[in-house]
XYZ file of N, CA and C in Angstrom:
528
model
N 0.818 -1.186 -0.002
C 0.000 -0.002 0.000
C 0.861 1.251 0.000
N 1.988 1.204 0.739
C 2.882 2.373 0.788
C 3.416 2.691 -0.597
N 3.750 1.657 -1.347
C 4.295 1.862 -2.689
C 3.241 2.508 -3.578
N 2.013 2.012 -3.504
C 0.944 2.571 -4.322
C 0.723 4.034 -3.964
N 0.736 4.363 -2.671
C 0.593 5.761 -2.262
C 1.751 6.603 -2.770
N 2.962 6.056 -2.721
C 4.135 6.782 -3.218
C 4.023 7.033 -4.710
N 3.618 5.993 -5.447
C 3.462 6.145 -6.896
C 2.390 7.176 -7.187
N 1.293 7.121 -6.441
C 0.211 8.078 -6.639
C 0.673 9.502 -6.397
N 1.427 9.724 -5.329
C 1.872 11.085 -5.027
C 2.858 11.592 -6.074
N 3.744 10.727 -6.550
C 4.677 11.141 -7.609
C 3.909 11.446 -8.887
N 2.964 10.599 -9.210
C 2.166 10.806 -10.414
C 1.383 12.110 -10.317
N 0.787 12.382 -9.159
C 0.038 13.621 -8.966
C 0.935 14.842 -9.087
N 2.142 14.773 -8.538
C 3.047 15.920 -8.646
C 3.473 16.138 -10.088
N 3.643 15.068 -10.856
C 3.970 15.222 -12.268
C 2.809 15.848 -13.028
N 1.605 15.467 -12.645
C 0.437 16.072 -13.282
C 0.390 17.577 -13.035
N 0.681 17.974 -11.804
C 0.653 19.397 -11.460
C 1.730 20.169 -12.205
N 2.877 19.542 -12.421
C 3.980 20.219 -13.095
C 3.822 20.264 -14.611
N 2.993 19.420 -15.149
C 2.803 19.403 -16.604
C 2.058 20.657 -17.038
N 2.434 21.177 -18.182
C 1.801 22.386 -18.695
C 0.559 22.014 -19.482
N -0.559 21.963 -18.808
C -1.851 21.663 -19.412
C -1.832 20.381 -20.240
N -0.941 19.501 -19.919
C -0.926 18.205 -20.592
C -1.530 17.196 -19.638
N -2.366 16.401 -20.158
C -2.988 15.383 -19.315
C -2.491 14.016 -19.751
N -1.552 13.438 -18.982
C -1.063 12.115 -19.366
C -2.176 11.080 -19.259
N -2.192 10.201 -20.206
C -3.215 9.162 -20.185
C -2.558 7.801 -20.285
N -3.152 6.868 -19.641
C -2.727 5.484 -19.760
C -3.897 4.739 -20.389
N -3.716 4.357 -21.622
C -4.785 3.710 -22.361
C -4.528 2.214 -22.352
N -5.534 1.471 -21.946
C -5.385 0.017 -21.958
C -5.238 -0.437 -23.395
N -4.301 -1.289 -23.616
C -4.046 -1.813 -24.942
C -3.990 -3.328 -24.827
N -4.523 -4.003 -25.808
C -4.550 -5.465 -25.735
C -3.159 -6.073 -25.674
N -2.161 -5.345 -26.196
C -0.821 -5.925 -26.170
C 0.002 -5.460 -24.975
N -0.666 -4.855 -23.969
C 0.088 -4.516 -22.759
C 0.642 -5.809 -22.193
N 1.899 -5.794 -21.906
C 2.528 -7.010 -21.419
C 3.404 -7.664 -22.459
N 3.377 -7.125 -23.664
C 4.227 -7.693 -24.708
C 4.904 -6.569 -25.485
N 5.558 -5.661 -24.780
C 6.131 -4.507 -25.468
C 7.454 -4.796 -26.158
N 8.058 -5.933 -25.943
C 9.275 -6.309 -26.660
C 9.184 -7.780 -26.998
N 10.158 -8.235 -27.730
C 10.167 -9.648 -28.115
C 10.424 -10.570 -26.936
N 11.175 -10.087 -25.952
C 11.638 -10.982 -24.898
C 11.041 -10.710 -23.526
N 10.367 -9.597 -23.355
C 9.976 -9.214 -22.010
C 8.496 -8.916 -21.912
N 7.955 -9.183 -20.769
C 6.552 -8.977 -20.471
C 6.439 -7.747 -19.580
N 5.792 -6.696 -20.077
C 5.711 -5.429 -19.339
C 5.037 -5.583 -17.989
N 3.965 -6.336 -17.956
C 3.241 -6.503 -16.705
C 4.116 -7.202 -15.671
N 4.784 -8.250 -16.103
C 5.664 -8.996 -15.197
C 6.815 -8.116 -14.713
N 7.425 -7.360 -15.624
C 8.503 -6.450 -15.236
C 8.013 -5.399 -14.250
N 6.805 -4.913 -14.454
C 6.234 -3.923 -13.538
C 6.099 -4.502 -12.133
N 5.678 -5.739 -12.056
C 5.561 -6.390 -10.744
C 6.927 -6.565 -10.090
N 7.924 -6.948 -10.877
C 9.286 -7.080 -10.336
C 9.795 -5.738 -9.820
N 9.528 -4.682 -10.588
C 9.959 -3.349 -10.155
C 9.251 -2.932 -8.875
N 7.968 -3.236 -8.773
C 7.242 -2.915 -7.537
C 7.846 -3.648 -6.347
N 8.272 -4.878 -6.572
C 8.908 -5.634 -5.488
C 10.235 -4.980 -5.081
N 11.024 -4.566 -6.062
C 12.281 -3.875 -5.761
C 11.999 -2.573 -5.019
N 10.971 -1.861 -5.440
C 10.610 -0.596 -4.790
C 10.205 -0.837 -3.340
N 9.478 -1.915 -3.103
C 9.070 -2.240 -1.739
C 10.282 -2.596 -0.879
N 11.196 -3.406 -1.427
C 12.419 -3.748 -0.693
C 13.251 -2.508 -0.392
N 13.342 -1.618 -1.365
C 14.099 -0.378 -1.175
C 13.442 0.488 -0.112
N 12.120 0.530 -0.137
C 11.386 1.294 0.876
C 11.678 0.746 2.278
N 11.645 -0.581 2.422
C 11.951 -1.195 3.724
C 13.371 -0.890 4.168
N 14.305 -0.960 3.232
C 15.696 -0.639 3.550
C 15.823 0.824 3.971
N 15.140 1.715 3.252
C 15.191 3.139 3.598
C 14.582 3.417 4.969
N 13.516 2.725 5.314
C 12.931 2.880 6.656
C 13.929 2.442 7.719
N 14.622 1.355 7.457
C 15.629 0.852 8.377
C 16.772 1.850 8.520
N 17.245 2.381 7.387
C 18.325 3.373 7.413
C 17.893 4.635 8.151
N 16.662 5.048 7.903
C 16.126 6.238 8.575
C 16.097 6.025 10.088
N 15.713 4.832 10.509
C 15.689 4.507 11.933
C 17.071 4.538 12.563
N 18.090 4.291 11.758
C 19.470 4.342 12.250
C 20.082 5.738 12.121
N 19.298 6.669 11.574
C 19.806 8.025 11.389
C 20.733 8.161 10.193
N 20.674 7.220 9.281
C 21.521 7.243 8.087
C 20.725 7.805 6.912
N 21.417 8.364 5.914
C 20.696 8.898 4.745
C 20.049 7.776 3.936
N 18.894 8.096 3.371
C 18.169 7.120 2.560
C 18.745 7.075 1.144
N 18.468 5.993 0.473
C 18.881 5.825 -0.919
C 17.802 6.433 -1.806
N 18.207 7.276 -2.745
C 17.263 7.868 -3.685
C 16.854 6.804 -4.698
N 15.601 6.416 -4.656
C 15.111 5.334 -5.512
C 14.167 5.842 -6.598
N 14.279 7.114 -6.951
C 13.400 7.690 -7.970
C 13.505 6.976 -9.310
N 14.662 6.422 -9.614
C 14.848 5.756 -10.904
C 13.873 4.599 -11.075
N 13.511 3.934 -9.997
C 12.581 2.809 -10.112
C 11.192 3.281 -10.533
N 10.772 4.447 -10.027
C 9.487 5.016 -10.428
C 9.527 5.414 -11.903
N 10.645 5.999 -12.303
C 10.807 6.391 -13.703
C 10.764 5.167 -14.606
N 11.494 4.132 -14.239
C 11.514 2.914 -15.049
C 10.132 2.272 -15.124
N 9.425 2.278 -14.014
C 8.072 1.719 -14.008
C 7.189 2.467 -15.003
N 7.264 3.788 -14.966
C 6.466 4.594 -15.891
C 6.873 4.304 -17.342
N 8.175 4.210 -17.595
C 8.647 3.967 -18.957
C 8.234 2.584 -19.453
N 8.253 1.608 -18.590
C 7.839 0.261 -18.994
C 6.346 0.239 -19.297
N 5.563 0.848 -18.429
C 4.107 0.867 -18.640
C 3.752 1.630 -19.910
N 4.435 2.750 -20.136
C 4.132 3.579 -21.305
C 4.889 3.129 -22.549
N 5.664 2.054 -22.421
C 6.393 1.480 -23.549
C 7.348 2.497 -24.187
N 8.085 3.213 -23.344
C 9.060 4.195 -23.817
C 10.458 3.592 -23.791
N 11.323 4.179 -24.568
C 12.720 3.739 -24.645
C 13.472 4.155 -23.383
N 14.210 3.225 -22.808
C 15.040 3.518 -21.635
C 16.331 4.160 -22.142
N 16.658 5.343 -21.633
C 17.826 6.074 -22.120
C 19.101 5.598 -21.437
N 20.215 6.016 -21.993
C 21.518 5.686 -21.407
C 21.640 6.280 -20.006
N 21.099 7.477 -19.827
C 21.129 8.113 -18.502
C 20.351 7.288 -17.475
N 19.202 6.759 -17.897
C 18.411 5.896 -17.008
C 19.193 4.638 -16.636
N 19.847 4.056 -17.628
C 20.617 2.836 -17.383
C 21.727 3.086 -16.367
N 22.440 4.199 -16.557
C 23.547 4.490 -15.650
C 23.031 4.821 -14.251
N 21.922 5.558 -14.161
C 21.336 5.868 -12.855
C 20.871 4.593 -12.164
N 20.233 3.704 -12.919
C 19.801 2.419 -12.368
C 21.009 1.634 -11.853
N 22.059 1.586 -12.650
C 23.280 0.870 -12.274
C 23.840 1.435 -10.969
N 23.970 2.751 -10.893
C 24.537 3.378 -9.689
C 23.644 3.185 -8.469
N 22.329 3.268 -8.668
C 21.394 3.080 -7.553
C 21.441 1.647 -7.044
N 21.412 0.681 -7.965
C 21.459 -0.715 -7.525
C 22.798 -1.034 -6.862
N 23.854 -0.410 -7.358
C 25.172 -0.610 -6.747
C 25.172 -0.095 -5.307
N 24.577 1.072 -5.099
C 24.497 1.634 -3.745
C 23.624 0.768 -2.840
N 22.475 0.337 -3.359
C 21.588 -0.536 -2.581
C 22.274 -1.851 -2.231
N 22.967 -2.402 -3.185
C 23.685 -3.662 -2.975
C 24.735 -3.497 -1.882
N 25.489 -2.409 -1.966
C 26.561 -2.150 -0.989
C 25.985 -1.991 0.415
N 24.929 -1.215 0.532
C 24.338 -0.954 1.849
C 23.651 -2.196 2.404
N 22.885 -2.879 1.561
C 22.086 -3.992 2.077
C 22.932 -5.202 2.445
N 24.105 -5.346 1.851
C 24.974 -6.473 2.227
C 25.325 -6.435 3.698
N 25.453 -5.253 4.252
C 25.772 -5.100 5.672
C 24.646 -5.666 6.532
N 23.394 -5.489 6.061
C 22.234 -5.874 6.859
C 21.675 -7.250 6.507
N 22.293 -7.953 5.568
C 21.767 -9.237 5.116
C 21.544 -10.204 6.272
N 22.481 -10.282 7.182
C 22.361 -11.238 8.286
C 21.463 -10.723 9.399
N 21.199 -9.421 9.409
C 20.296 -8.855 10.410
C 18.858 -9.219 10.060
N 18.477 -8.919 8.829
C 17.121 -9.201 8.398
C 17.079 -9.223 6.880
N 16.509 -10.267 6.331
C 16.425 -10.336 4.876
C 15.363 -9.403 4.326
N 14.511 -8.851 5.180
C 13.507 -7.900 4.696
C 14.114 -6.546 4.382
N 15.322 -6.281 4.864
C 15.977 -5.012 4.540
C 17.137 -5.228 3.573
N 17.116 -6.336 2.873
C 18.181 -6.587 1.915
C 17.686 -6.263 0.511
N 18.605 -5.958 -0.347
C 18.283 -5.669 -1.739
C 18.832 -6.792 -2.595
N 17.962 -7.417 -3.340
C 18.372 -8.464 -4.262
C 17.991 -7.994 -5.657
N 18.980 -7.793 -6.522
C 18.668 -7.319 -7.867
C 17.835 -8.342 -8.627
N 17.022 -7.866 -9.538
C 16.160 -8.751 -10.307
C 16.773 -9.021 -11.680
N 16.985 -10.275 -11.953
C 17.609 -10.719 -13.196
C 16.835 -10.235 -14.415
N 15.518 -10.367 -14.412
C 14.710 -10.000 -15.576
C 14.761 -8.501 -15.855
N 14.735 -7.701 -14.811
C 14.811 -6.250 -15.002
C 16.174 -5.870 -15.559
N 17.218 -6.454 -15.013
C 18.563 -6.174 -15.528
C 18.677 -6.568 -16.998
N 18.158 -7.726 -17.344
C 18.205 -8.173 -18.734
C 17.474 -7.194 -19.639
N 16.337 -6.709 -19.196
C 15.562 -5.754 -19.979
C 16.303 -4.428 -20.130
N 16.785 -3.884 -19.033
C 17.424 -2.568 -19.057
C 18.734 -2.589 -19.839
N 19.541 -3.617 -19.631
C 20.861 -3.657 -20.252
C 20.903 -4.498 -21.530
N 19.750 -4.883 -22.044
C 19.658 -5.642 -23.292
C 20.475 -6.933 -23.253
N 20.351 -7.644 -22.162
C 21.050 -8.922 -22.022
C 20.095 -10.024 -22.440
N 20.550 -10.886 -23.340
C 19.731 -12.040 -23.682
C 19.681 -12.938 -22.461
N 18.501 -13.275 -22.014
C 18.402 -14.044 -20.773
C 18.382 -15.552 -20.992
N 18.644 -15.986 -22.205
C 18.760 -17.424 -22.422
C 20.236 -17.784 -22.614
N 20.624 -18.921 -22.190
C 21.997 -19.418 -22.323
C 23.025 -18.468 -21.719
N 22.689 -17.863 -20.614
C 23.521 -16.780 -20.110
C 23.932 -17.012 -18.665
N 24.913 -17.852 -18.467
C 25.353 -18.176 -17.111
C 26.389 -17.208 -16.558
N 27.011 -16.411 -17.427
C 28.095 -15.534 -16.982
C 27.615 -14.203 -16.418
N 26.382 -13.803 -16.717
C 25.922 -12.484 -16.280
C 25.998 -12.283 -14.765
N 25.572 -13.252 -13.943
C 25.664 -13.030 -12.495
C 27.082 -12.702 -12.021
N 28.089 -13.319 -12.620
C 29.473 -13.024 -12.239
C 29.863 -11.598 -12.636
N 29.462 -11.197 -13.839
C 29.751 -9.834 -14.300
C 29.065 -8.828 -13.381
N 27.805 -9.111 -13.069
C 27.027 -8.214 -12.214
C 27.662 -8.104 -10.822
N 28.061 -9.225 -10.279
C 28.677 -9.251 -8.943
C 29.949 -8.402 -8.923
N 30.777 -8.537 -9.949
C 32.005 -7.735 -10.017
C 31.682 -6.250 -10.134
N 30.648 -5.921 -10.895
C 30.260 -4.516 -11.047
C 29.745 -3.946 -9.733
N 28.939 -4.718 -9.017
C 28.376 -4.228 -7.760
C 29.446 -4.061 -6.688
N 30.467 -4.877 -6.747
C 31.562 -4.760 -5.772
C 32.540 -3.651 -6.141
N 32.379 -3.076 -7.331
C 33.258 -1.997 -7.759
C 34.522 -2.474 -8.444
N 34.580 -3.756 -8.784
C 35.767 -4.293 -9.456
C 35.860 -3.830 -10.906
N 34.710 -3.522 -11.517
C 34.701 -2.995 -12.881
C 33.805 -1.766 -12.925
N 34.079 -0.873 -13.864
C 33.301 0.358 -14.004
C 32.035 0.089 -14.806
N 31.184 1.099 -14.896
C 29.958 0.984 -15.673
C 30.277 0.679 -17.135
N 31.244 1.391 -17.711
C 31.605 1.165 -19.115
C 32.160 -0.240 -19.334
N 32.980 -0.707 -18.415
C 33.500 -2.080 -18.512
C 32.364 -3.092 -18.393
N 31.410 -2.797 -17.531
C 30.227 -3.636 -17.358
C 29.470 -3.752 -18.682
N 29.230 -2.606 -19.343
C 28.521 -2.623 -20.625
C 29.312 -3.372 -21.695
N 30.636 -3.176 -21.717
C 31.474 -3.890 -22.684
C 31.392 -5.401 -22.478
N 31.424 -5.832 -21.229
C 31.345 -7.270 -20.952
C 29.977 -7.832 -21.334
N 28.930 -7.029 -21.159
C 27.592 -7.481 -21.565
C 27.525 -7.626 -23.082
N 28.088 -6.657 -23.808
C 28.103 -6.757 -25.275
C 28.847 -8.010 -25.723
N 29.991 -8.258 -25.112
C 30.761 -9.461 -25.429
C 29.952 -10.707 -25.119
N 29.287 -10.696 -23.984
C 28.458 -11.827 -23.571
C 27.320 -12.054 -24.561
N 26.641 -10.984 -24.956
C 25.554 -11.111 -25.929
C 26.064 -11.652 -27.260
N 27.233 -11.185 -27.693
C 27.805 -11.687 -28.944
C 28.062 -13.183 -28.860
N 28.579 -13.644 -27.718
C 28.813 -15.080 -27.538
C 27.497 -15.859 -27.574
N 26.467 -15.296 -26.948
C 25.157 -15.964 -26.937
C 24.611 -16.060 -28.351
N 24.696 -14.960 -29.126
C 24.190 -14.986 -30.497
C 24.994 -15.945 -31.372
N 26.315 -15.991 -31.184
C 27.137 -16.941 -31.928
C 26.717 -18.371 -31.613
N 26.474 -18.655 -30.347
C 26.050 -19.999 -29.933
C 24.694 -20.332 -30.543
N 23.768 -19.365 -30.519
C 22.449 -19.599 -31.111
C 22.565 -19.850 -32.610
N 23.422 -19.084 -33.278
C 23.614 -19.271 -34.718
C 24.230 -20.631 -35.026
N 25.168 -21.080 -34.195
C 25.778 -22.395 -34.394
C 24.750 -23.503 -34.191
N 23.881 -23.307 -33.200
C 22.875 -24.330 -32.903
C 21.833 -24.439 -34.008
N 21.551 -23.320 -34.696
C 20.530 -23.346 -35.738
C 21.113 -23.678 -37.105
N 22.436 -23.629 -37.232
C 23.076 -23.904 -38.535
C 23.131 -25.385 -38.834
């Protein structure tokens, strides 16, 4: 319920800031199939789960007197997925940095309570970073190194491109 109220308040503030534009969400029969590989409705649910986990972590941090993690990118991504908009490079980098911060902070609290831990979602990452999610066992290792700070964002993207190329080569070999 807290997440829905948060989404509502953000949506209302965007409405107020819009210059006489009234955003509309029109039901479409193909909602849930905005790309070849991903289901919008399912991704929206995964994002809501991440938002809820982040909210719980932020409440915990607030109780400790620590600064909260800015999770606005998740609201933006949710809106973009629902409205079937293109995710920009800036969104990708903000998502990467936010998840990296959440990962770093929540690892400390993992043994305290799993309700205040952040676990990245494989499907959302695949969607945002254009990772083929089939035949892809190396992505978790790449992601882990990125979250620990062993590789930069650009190195992360380069490794994903290399990984995707290997996956496509394997698929082409299998179909040949």
